[in-house]
Amino acid sequence: MAVATLRTEGTGPSFGATRQALLEAAADVFTRVGFRQATIREICQRAGANVAAINYHFGDKAGLYSEVLTTEGELAQRRFPAEAGVSKQASPEARLTAFIRSFLQRVLAEDLANRHGRMMAREMVEPTAALDRLVREVIQPQANLLATIVRALLPPGTDQTTARLCGLSIVGQILFYAHCRPVITRLEPRRAYDLVELDRLTSHITRFSLAALREFSRRPDSPALGVRRAASSRRAIRSKR
């Protein structure tokens, strides 16, 4: 299977080839050992480049890592678009289904093109400064898209905090199957992460999430809202004393 190619920039073939080789080598090393354990020497040896090439093209190891992490994230998004197969005019339910399916594909893919997923797993445990750029350029646009879909499924006037929590709950369900995969496969040894399972998980998470969102529509006075009202009442009582 062809591996997606990292982007290159430069003014000539040699410039681009060296930069490309460094990015590819760095992606493999960072995926295997993480940012902190990776060495510039090993990356350059794999790329067939001079150690000074890191500084020339990326500034330092941190700059190289940031470029690799963000670029791999962009590749994953292009490979599995968030709304693949649906238009912006599709129903919110259809758009949510597409979002969930593509997200599952990104986090469960096992081939080399999903190096980003493994790098992200490390970032969740040992975050680096590169995460700021990744969130800004790759994750935030996806979060905004999910928020738009979720708000379309919630009653008009739903507060921003509730909508945000609903979106995070959906993402949490998806990430569980990636981050807890070693446990799941031991609890259910016959589970296979194939296309059939992808369809099953997509259907389950979508149905579960839509049921929860419908409950918010049916019962606007949610437990969370009740807690907020109780807190407001207590503050009002204290202010009168």
PDB file of N, CA and C in Angstrom, residues 31-120:
ATOM      1  N   THR A  31       7.701   8.189  15.864  1.00  0.00           N
ATOM      2  CA  THR A  31       6.635   7.218  16.106  1.00  0.00           C
ATOM      3  C   THR A  31       7.134   6.088  16.995  1.00  0.00           C
ATOM      4  N   ARG A  32       8.354   5.675  16.769  1.00  0.00           N
ATOM      5  CA  ARG A  32       8.898   4.517  17.488  1.00  0.00           C
ATOM      6  C   ARG A  32       9.322   4.844  18.913  1.00  0.00           C
ATOM      7  N   VAL A  33      10.003   5.971  19.118  1.00  0.00           N
ATOM      8  CA  VAL A  33      10.567   6.244  20.444  1.00  0.00           C
ATOM      9  C   VAL A  33      10.061   7.528  21.080  1.00  0.00           C
ATOM     10  N   GLY A  34       9.316   8.342  20.346  1.00  0.00           N
ATOM     11  CA  GLY A  34       8.825   9.592  20.901  1.00  0.00           C
ATOM     12  C   GLY A  34       9.813  10.733  20.730  1.00  0.00           C
ATOM     13  N   PHE A  35       9.339  11.944  20.991  1.00  0.00           N
ATOM     14  CA  PHE A  35      10.170  13.134  20.783  1.00  0.00           C
ATOM     15  C   PHE A  35      11.385  13.158  21.698  1.00  0.00           C
ATOM     16  N   ARG A  36      11.175  12.875  22.963  1.00  0.00           N
ATOM     17  CA  ARG A  36      12.254  13.042  23.937  1.00  0.00           C
ATOM     18  C   ARG A  36      13.390  12.039  23.735  1.00  0.00           C
ATOM     19  N   GLN A  37      13.073  10.828  23.330  1.00  0.00           N
ATOM     20  CA  GLN A  37      14.105   9.807  23.155  1.00  0.00           C
ATOM     21  C   GLN A  37      14.741   9.838  21.768  1.00  0.00           C
ATOM     22  N   ALA A  38      14.104  10.504  20.836  1.00  0.00           N
ATOM     23  CA  ALA A  38      14.650  10.575  19.475  1.00  0.00           C
ATOM     24  C   ALA A  38      15.925  11.411  19.465  1.00  0.00           C
ATOM     25  N   THR A  39      16.857  11.044  18.613  1.00  0.00           N
ATOM     26  CA  THR A  39      18.103  11.803  18.489  1.00  0.00           C
ATOM     27  C   THR A  39      18.260  12.328  17.062  1.00  0.00           C
ATOM     28  N   ILE A  40      18.826  13.505  16.975  1.00  0.00           N
ATOM     29  CA  ILE A  40      19.089  14.098  15.663  1.00  0.00           C
ATOM     30  C   ILE A  40      20.035  13.216  14.858  1.00  0.00           C
ATOM     31  N   ARG A  41      20.990  12.611  15.544  1.00  0.00           N
ATOM     32  CA  ARG A  41      21.964  11.772  14.847  1.00  0.00           C
ATOM     33  C   ARG A  41      21.278  10.603  14.141  1.00  0.00           C
ATOM     34  N   GLU A  42      20.379   9.906  14.845  1.00  0.00           N
ATOM     35  CA  GLU A  42      19.704   8.759  14.222  1.00  0.00           C
ATOM     36  C   GLU A  42      18.840   9.200  13.047  1.00  0.00           C
ATOM     37  N   ILE A  43      18.121  10.304  13.234  1.00  0.00           N
ATOM     38  CA  ILE A  43      17.259  10.801  12.155  1.00  0.00           C
ATOM     39  C   ILE A  43      18.085  11.125  10.916  1.00  0.00           C
ATOM     40  N   CYS A  44      19.200  11.801  11.119  1.00  0.00           N
ATOM     41  CA  CYS A  44      20.036  12.181   9.977  1.00  0.00           C
ATOM     42  C   CYS A  44      20.678  10.962   9.322  1.00  0.00           C
ATOM     43  N   GLN A  45      21.054   9.974  10.123  1.00  0.00           N
ATOM     44  CA  GLN A  45      21.614   8.754   9.550  1.00  0.00           C
ATOM     45  C   GLN A  45      20.588   8.058   8.664  1.00  0.00           C
ATOM     46  N   ARG A  46      19.349   7.983   9.142  1.00  0.00           N
ATOM     47  CA  ARG A  46      18.292   7.348   8.361  1.00  0.00           C
ATOM     48  C   ARG A  46      17.999   8.133   7.087  1.00  0.00           C
ATOM     49  N   ALA A  47      18.101   9.447   7.182  1.00  0.00           N
ATOM     50  CA  ALA A  47      17.789  10.300   6.030  1.00  0.00           C
ATOM     51  C   ALA A  47      18.971  10.450   5.082  1.00  0.00           C
ATOM     52  N   GLY A  48      20.154  10.015   5.531  1.00  0.00           N
ATOM     53  CA  GLY A  48      21.345  10.208   4.716  1.00  0.00           C
ATOM     54  C   GLY A  48      21.707  11.675   4.590  1.00  0.00           C
ATOM     55  N   ALA A  49      21.468  12.416   5.672  1.00  0.00           N
ATOM     56  CA  ALA A  49      21.710  13.862   5.648  1.00  0.00           C
ATOM     57  C   ALA A  49      22.705  14.255   6.726  1.00  0.00           C
ATOM     58  N   ASN A  50      23.287  15.424   6.568  1.00  0.00           N
ATOM     59  CA  ASN A  50      24.208  15.975   7.552  1.00  0.00           C
ATOM     60  C   ASN A  50      23.417  16.480   8.754  1.00  0.00           C
ATOM     61  N   VAL A  51      24.014  16.362   9.943  1.00  0.00           N
ATOM     62  CA  VAL A  51      23.336  16.825  11.159  1.00  0.00           C
ATOM     63  C   VAL A  51      22.944  18.292  11.053  1.00  0.00           C
ATOM     64  N   ALA A  52      23.760  19.088  10.395  1.00  0.00           N
ATOM     65  CA  ALA A  52      23.458  20.517  10.256  1.00  0.00           C
ATOM     66  C   ALA A  52      22.199  20.766   9.439  1.00  0.00           C
ATOM     67  N   ALA A  53      21.740  19.762   8.688  1.00  0.00           N
ATOM     68  CA  ALA A  53      20.547  19.937   7.856  1.00  0.00           C
ATOM     69  C   ALA A  53      19.299  20.160   8.700  1.00  0.00           C
ATOM     70  N   ILE A  54      19.281  19.602   9.917  1.00  0.00           N
ATOM     71  CA  ILE A  54      18.131  19.810  10.804  1.00  0.00           C
ATOM     72  C   ILE A  54      17.989  21.292  11.118  1.00  0.00           C
ATOM     73  N   ASN A  55      19.085  21.914  11.520  1.00  0.00           N
ATOM     74  CA  ASN A  55      19.046  23.340  11.845  1.00  0.00           C
ATOM     75  C   ASN A  55      18.704  24.174  10.621  1.00  0.00           C
ATOM     76  N   TYR A  56      19.233  23.792   9.485  1.00  0.00           N
ATOM     77  CA  TYR A  56      19.007  24.558   8.258  1.00  0.00           C
ATOM     78  C   TYR A  56      17.536  24.535   7.844  1.00  0.00           C
ATOM     79  N   HIS A  57      16.916  23.372   7.909  1.00  0.00           N
ATOM     80  CA  HIS A  57      15.545  23.232   7.420  1.00  0.00           C
ATOM     81  C   HIS A  57      14.483  23.514   8.488  1.00  0.00           C
ATOM     82  N   PHE A  58      14.772  23.184   9.761  1.00  0.00           N
ATOM     83  CA  PHE A  58      13.721  23.250  10.782  1.00  0.00           C
ATOM     84  C   PHE A  58      14.105  24.021  12.043  1.00  0.00           C
ATOM     85  N   GLY A  59      15.331  24.462  12.144  1.00  0.00           N
ATOM     86  CA  GLY A  59      15.752  25.209  13.321  1.00  0.00           C
ATOM     87  C   GLY A  59      16.373  24.334  14.379  1.00  0.00           C
ATOM     88  N   ASP A  60      15.639  23.311  14.816  1.00  0.00           N
ATOM     89  CA  ASP A  60      16.132  22.369  15.815  1.00  0.00           C
ATOM     90  C   ASP A  60      15.230  21.141  15.821  1.00  0.00           C
ATOM     91  N   LYS A  61      15.486  20.228  16.752  1.00  0.00           N
ATOM     92  CA  LYS A  61      14.692  18.994  16.812  1.00  0.00           C
ATOM     93  C   LYS A  61      13.230  19.295  17.099  1.00  0.00           C
ATOM     94  N   ALA A  62      12.975  20.283  17.959  1.00  0.00           N
ATOM     95  CA  ALA A  62      11.593  20.640  18.285  1.00  0.00           C
ATOM     96  C   ALA A  62      10.853  21.151  17.052  1.00  0.00           C
ATOM     97  N   GLY A  63      11.543  21.953  16.235  1.00  0.00           N
ATOM     98  CA  GLY A  63      10.919  22.452  15.016  1.00  0.00           C
ATOM     99  C   GLY A  63      10.613  21.336  14.037  1.00  0.00           C
ATOM    100  N   LEU A  64      11.514  20.371  13.941  1.00  0.00           N
ATOM    101  CA  LEU A  64      11.296  19.214  13.072  1.00  0.00           C
ATOM    102  C   LEU A  64      10.104  18.402  13.563  1.00  0.00           C
ATOM    103  N   TYR A  65      10.055  18.180  14.863  1.00  0.00           N
ATOM    104  CA  TYR A  65       8.949  17.398  15.427  1.00  0.00           C
ATOM    105  C   TYR A  65       7.611  18.086  15.194  1.00  0.00           C
ATOM    106  N   SER A  66       7.566  19.389  15.401  1.00  0.00           N
ATOM    107  CA  SER A  66       6.329  20.138  15.189  1.00  0.00           C
ATOM    108  C   SER A  66       5.859  20.017  13.745  1.00  0.00           C
ATOM    109  N   GLU A  67       6.796  20.109  12.807  1.00  0.00           N
ATOM    110  CA  GLU A  67       6.445  19.990  11.388  1.00  0.00           C
ATOM    111  C   GLU A  67       5.924  18.595  11.068  1.00  0.00           C
ATOM    112  N   VAL A  68       6.577  17.577  11.609  1.00  0.00           N
ATOM    113  CA  VAL A  68       6.144  16.200  11.361  1.00  0.00           C
ATOM    114  C   VAL A  68       4.761  15.954  11.956  1.00  0.00           C
ATOM    115  N   LEU A  69       4.561  16.357  13.212  1.00  0.00           N
ATOM    116  CA  LEU A  69       3.291  16.101  13.887  1.00  0.00           C
ATOM    117  C   LEU A  69       2.138  16.782  13.169  1.00  0.00           C
ATOM    118  N   THR A  70       2.312  18.040  12.811  1.00  0.00           N
ATOM    119  CA  THR A  70       1.245  18.776  12.137  1.00  0.00           C
ATOM    120  C   THR A  70       0.994  18.238  10.733  1.00  0.00           C
ATOM    121  N   THR A  71       2.058  17.953  10.005  1.00  0.00           N
ATOM    122  CA  THR A  71       1.899  17.458   8.643  1.00  0.00           C
ATOM    123  C   THR A  71       1.230  16.095   8.624  1.00  0.00           C
ATOM    124  N   GLU A  72       1.614  15.222   9.539  1.00  0.00           N
ATOM    125  CA  GLU A  72       0.965  13.913   9.617  1.00  0.00           C
ATOM    126  C   GLU A  72      -0.511  14.068   9.966  1.00  0.00           C
ATOM    127  N   GLY A  73      -0.829  15.041  10.823  1.00  0.00           N
ATOM    128  CA  GLY A  73      -2.230  15.296  11.146  1.00  0.00           C
ATOM    129  C   GLY A  73      -3.016  15.751   9.937  1.00  0.00           C
ATOM    130  N   GLU A  74      -2.413  16.620   9.147  1.00  0.00           N
ATOM    131  CA  GLU A  74      -3.077  17.094   7.926  1.00  0.00           C
ATOM    132  C   GLU A  74      -3.282  15.953   6.936  1.00  0.00           C
ATOM    133  N   LEU A  75      -2.290  15.065   6.836  1.00  0.00           N
ATOM    134  CA  LEU A  75      -2.411  13.915   5.946  1.00  0.00           C
ATOM    135  C   LEU A  75      -3.548  13.000   6.383  1.00  0.00           C
ATOM    136  N   ALA A  76      -3.658  12.774   7.694  1.00  0.00           N
ATOM    137  CA  ALA A  76      -4.728  11.923   8.206  1.00  0.00           C
ATOM    138  C   ALA A  76      -6.092  12.533   7.903  1.00  0.00           C
ATOM    139  N   GLN A  77      -6.188  13.858   8.018  1.00  0.00           N
ATOM    140  CA  GLN A  77      -7.451  14.530   7.721  1.00  0.00           C
ATOM    141  C   GLN A  77      -7.797  14.408   6.242  1.00  0.00           C
ATOM    142  N   ARG A  78      -6.796  14.543   5.382  1.00  0.00           N
ATOM    143  CA  ARG A  78      -7.057  14.429   3.947  1.00  0.00           C
ATOM    144  C   ARG A  78      -7.390  12.994   3.552  1.00  0.00           C
ATOM    145  N   ARG A  79      -6.767  12.058   4.215  1.00  0.00           N
ATOM    146  CA  ARG A  79      -7.024  10.651   3.891  1.00  0.00           C
ATOM    147  C   ARG A  79      -8.429  10.237   4.315  1.00  0.00           C
ATOM    148  N   PHE A  80      -8.852  10.705   5.476  1.00  0.00           N
ATOM    149  CA  PHE A  80     -10.188  10.388   5.982  1.00  0.00           C
ATOM    150  C   PHE A  80     -10.910  11.700   6.292  1.00  0.00           C
ATOM    151  N   PRO A  81     -11.448  12.379   5.284  1.00  0.00           N
ATOM    152  CA  PRO A  81     -12.124  13.669   5.499  1.00  0.00           C
ATOM    153  C   PRO A  81     -13.287  13.535   6.475  1.00  0.00           C
ATOM    154  N   ALA A  82     -13.480  14.557   7.289  1.00  0.00           N
ATOM    155  CA  ALA A  82     -14.490  14.499   8.345  1.00  0.00           C
ATOM    156  C   ALA A  82     -15.905  14.330   7.815  1.00  0.00           C
ATOM    157  N   GLU A  83     -16.175  14.833   6.620  1.00  0.00           N
ATOM    158  CA  GLU A  83     -17.527  14.717   6.077  1.00  0.00           C
ATOM    159  C   GLU A  83     -17.515  13.987   4.735  1.00  0.00           C
ATOM    160  N   ALA A  84     -16.713  12.952   4.656  1.00  0.00           N
ATOM    161  CA  ALA A  84     -16.616  12.179   3.419  1.00  0.00           C
ATOM    162  C   ALA A  84     -17.971  11.566   3.067  1.00  0.00           C
ATOM    163  N   GLY A  85     -18.395  11.771   1.836  1.00  0.00           N
ATOM    164  CA  GLY A  85     -19.624  11.153   1.366  1.00  0.00           C
ATOM    165  C   GLY A  85     -20.883  11.932   1.651  1.00  0.00           C
ATOM    166  N   VAL A  86     -20.777  13.058   2.355  1.00  0.00           N
ATOM    167  CA  VAL A  86     -21.967  13.864   2.640  1.00  0.00           C
ATOM    168  C   VAL A  86     -21.678  15.317   2.281  1.00  0.00           C
ATOM    169  N   SER A  87     -22.734  16.065   2.050  1.00  0.00           N
ATOM    170  CA  SER A  87     -22.587  17.485   1.743  1.00  0.00           C
ATOM    171  C   SER A  87     -22.956  18.305   2.964  1.00  0.00           C
ATOM    172  N   LYS A  88     -22.622  19.581   2.921  1.00  0.00           N
ATOM    173  CA  LYS A  88     -22.976  20.465   4.028  1.00  0.00           C
ATOM    174  C   LYS A  88     -24.487  20.645   4.132  1.00  0.00           C
ATOM    175  N   GLN A  89     -25.201  20.292   3.061  1.00  0.00           N
ATOM    176  CA  GLN A  89     -26.660  20.395   3.077  1.00  0.00           C
ATOM    177  C   GLN A  89     -27.313  19.125   3.627  1.00  0.00           C
ATOM    178  N   ALA A  90     -26.514  18.101   3.920  1.00  0.00           N
ATOM    179  CA  ALA A  90     -27.063  16.857   4.458  1.00  0.00           C
ATOM    180  C   ALA A  90     -27.616  17.098   5.858  1.00  0.00           C
ATOM    181  N   SER A  91     -28.411  16.160   6.339  1.00  0.00           N
ATOM    182  CA  SER A  91     -28.994  16.289   7.672  1.00  0.00           C
ATOM    183  C   SER A  91     -27.893  16.249   8.732  1.00  0.00           C
ATOM    184  N   PRO A  92     -28.126  16.859   9.892  1.00  0.00           N
ATOM    185  CA  PRO A  92     -27.128  16.801  10.966  1.00  0.00           C
ATOM    186  C   PRO A  92     -26.804  15.364  11.360  1.00  0.00           C
ATOM    187  N   GLU A  93     -27.818  14.489  11.304  1.00  0.00           N
ATOM    188  CA  GLU A  93     -27.592  13.085  11.651  1.00  0.00           C
ATOM    189  C   GLU A  93     -26.604  12.435  10.683  1.00  0.00           C
ATOM    190  N   ALA A  94     -26.779  12.719   9.390  1.00  0.00           N
ATOM    191  CA  ALA A  94     -25.872  12.153   8.380  1.00  0.00           C
ATOM    192  C   ALA A  94     -24.467  12.718   8.531  1.00  0.00           C
ATOM    193  N   ARG A  95     -24.372  14.002   8.831  1.00  0.00           N
ATOM    194  CA  ARG A  95     -23.053  14.623   9.003  1.00  0.00           C
ATOM    195  C   ARG A  95     -22.359  14.079  10.246  1.00  0.00           C
ATOM    196  N   LEU A  96     -23.122  13.824  11.309  1.00  0.00           N
ATOM    197  CA  LEU A  96     -22.532  13.258  12.518  1.00  0.00           C
ATOM    198  C   LEU A  96     -22.023  11.845  12.249  1.00  0.00           C
ATOM    199  N   THR A  97     -22.800  11.061  11.526  1.00  0.00           N
ATOM    200  CA  THR A  97     -22.378   9.700  11.187  1.00  0.00           C
ATOM    201  C   THR A  97     -21.070   9.718  10.408  1.00  0.00           C
ATOM    202  N   ALA A  98     -20.969  10.606   9.417  1.00  0.00           N
ATOM    203  CA  ALA A  98     -19.748  10.704   8.611  1.00  0.00           C
ATOM    204  C   ALA A  98     -18.565  11.143   9.465  1.00  0.00           C
ATOM    205  N   PHE A  99     -18.794  12.098  10.367  1.00  0.00           N
ATOM    206  CA  PHE A  99     -17.728  12.585  11.243  1.00  0.00           C
ATOM    207  C   PHE A  99     -17.204  11.450  12.112  1.00  0.00           C
ATOM    208  N   ILE A 100     -18.112  10.691  12.716  1.00  0.00           N
ATOM    209  CA  ILE A 100     -17.718   9.597  13.605  1.00  0.00           C
ATOM    210  C   ILE A 100     -16.965   8.516  12.840  1.00  0.00           C
ATOM    211  N   ARG A 101     -17.460   8.167  11.667  1.00  0.00           N
ATOM    212  CA  ARG A 101     -16.807   7.116  10.882  1.00  0.00           C
ATOM    213  C   ARG A 101     -15.388   7.528  10.478  1.00  0.00           C
ATOM    214  N   SER A 102     -15.227   8.745   9.998  1.00  0.00           N
ATOM    215  CA  SER A 102     -13.899   9.176   9.560  1.00  0.00           C
ATOM    216  C   SER A 102     -12.936   9.272  10.740  1.00  0.00           C
ATOM    217  N   PHE A 103     -13.430   9.715  11.886  1.00  0.00           N
ATOM    218  CA  PHE A 103     -12.593   9.806  13.084  1.00  0.00           C
ATOM    219  C   PHE A 103     -12.130   8.407  13.493  1.00  0.00           C
ATOM    220  N   LEU A 104     -13.060   7.444  13.483  1.00  0.00           N
ATOM    221  CA  LEU A 104     -12.695   6.068  13.810  1.00  0.00           C
ATOM    222  C   LEU A 104     -11.645   5.537  12.839  1.00  0.00           C
ATOM    223  N   GLN A 105     -11.814   5.839  11.567  1.00  0.00           N
ATOM    224  CA  GLN A 105     -10.833   5.389  10.579  1.00  0.00           C
ATOM    225  C   GLN A 105      -9.451   5.960  10.871  1.00  0.00           C
ATOM    226  N   ARG A 106      -9.408   7.223  11.260  1.00  0.00           N
ATOM    227  CA  ARG A 106      -8.109   7.849  11.536  1.00  0.00           C
ATOM    228  C   ARG A 106      -7.419   7.224  12.739  1.00  0.00           C
ATOM    229  N   VAL A 107      -8.167   6.956  13.796  1.00  0.00           N
ATOM    230  CA  VAL A 107      -7.520   6.481  15.021  1.00  0.00           C
ATOM    231  C   VAL A 107      -7.303   4.973  15.037  1.00  0.00           C
ATOM    232  N   LEU A 108      -8.018   4.232  14.199  1.00  0.00           N
ATOM    233  CA  LEU A 108      -7.888   2.777  14.208  1.00  0.00           C
ATOM    234  C   LEU A 108      -7.054   2.228  13.059  1.00  0.00           C
ATOM    235  N   ALA A 109      -6.709   3.063  12.082  1.00  0.00           N
ATOM    236  CA  ALA A 109      -5.890   2.592  10.964  1.00  0.00           C
ATOM    237  C   ALA A 109      -4.557   2.070  11.488  1.00  0.00           C
ATOM    238  N   GLU A 110      -4.092   0.969  10.906  1.00  0.00           N
ATOM    239  CA  GLU A 110      -2.883   0.324  11.416  1.00  0.00           C
ATOM    240  C   GLU A 110      -1.663   0.499  10.523  1.00  0.00           C
ATOM    241  N   ASP A 111      -1.839   0.995   9.315  1.00  0.00           N
ATOM    242  CA  ASP A 111      -0.707   1.062   8.397  1.00  0.00           C
ATOM    243  C   ASP A 111       0.188   2.263   8.697  1.00  0.00           C
ATOM    244  N   LEU A 112       1.249   2.396   7.919  1.00  0.00           N
ATOM    245  CA  LEU A 112       2.228   3.452   8.168  1.00  0.00           C
ATOM    246  C   LEU A 112       1.651   4.845   8.027  1.00  0.00           C
ATOM    247  N   ALA A 113       0.590   4.963   7.215  1.00  0.00           N
ATOM    248  CA  ALA A 113       0.003   6.285   7.019  1.00  0.00           C
ATOM    249  C   ALA A 113      -0.669   6.795   8.281  1.00  0.00           C
ATOM    250  N   ASN A 114      -0.821   5.928   9.289  1.00  0.00           N
ATOM    251  CA  ASN A 114      -1.418   6.374  10.539  1.00  0.00           C
ATOM    252  C   ASN A 114      -0.359   6.559  11.622  1.00  0.00           C
ATOM    253  N   ARG A 115       0.839   6.916  11.238  1.00  0.00           N
ATOM    254  CA  ARG A 115       1.859   7.236  12.232  1.00  0.00           C
ATOM    255  C   ARG A 115       1.362   8.338  13.145  1.00  0.00           C
ATOM    256  N   HIS A 116       0.529   9.220  12.599  1.00  0.00           N
ATOM    257  CA  HIS A 116       0.009  10.335  13.389  1.00  0.00           C
ATOM    258  C   HIS A 116      -0.742   9.837  14.613  1.00  0.00           C
ATOM    259  N   GLY A 117      -1.532   8.780  14.460  1.00  0.00           N
ATOM    260  CA  GLY A 117      -2.297   8.265  15.589  1.00  0.00           C
ATOM    261  C   GLY A 117      -1.398   7.826  16.728  1.00  0.00           C
ATOM    262  N   ARG A 118      -0.305   7.175  16.396  1.00  0.00           N
ATOM    263  CA  ARG A 118       0.624   6.720  17.427  1.00  0.00           C
ATOM    264  C   ARG A 118       1.393   7.889  18.045  1.00  0.00           C
ATOM    265  N   MET A 119       1.717   8.867  17.227  1.00  0.00           N
ATOM    266  CA  MET A 119       2.377  10.054  17.772  1.00  0.00           C
ATOM    267  C   MET A 119       1.438  10.812  18.700  1.00  0.00           C
ATOM    268  N   MET A 120       0.158  10.865  18.331  1.00  0.00           N
ATOM    269  CA  MET A 120      -0.820  11.558  19.167  1.00  0.00           C
ATOM    270  C   MET A 120      -1.014  10.847  20.496  1.00  0.00           C
TER     271      MET A 120
END
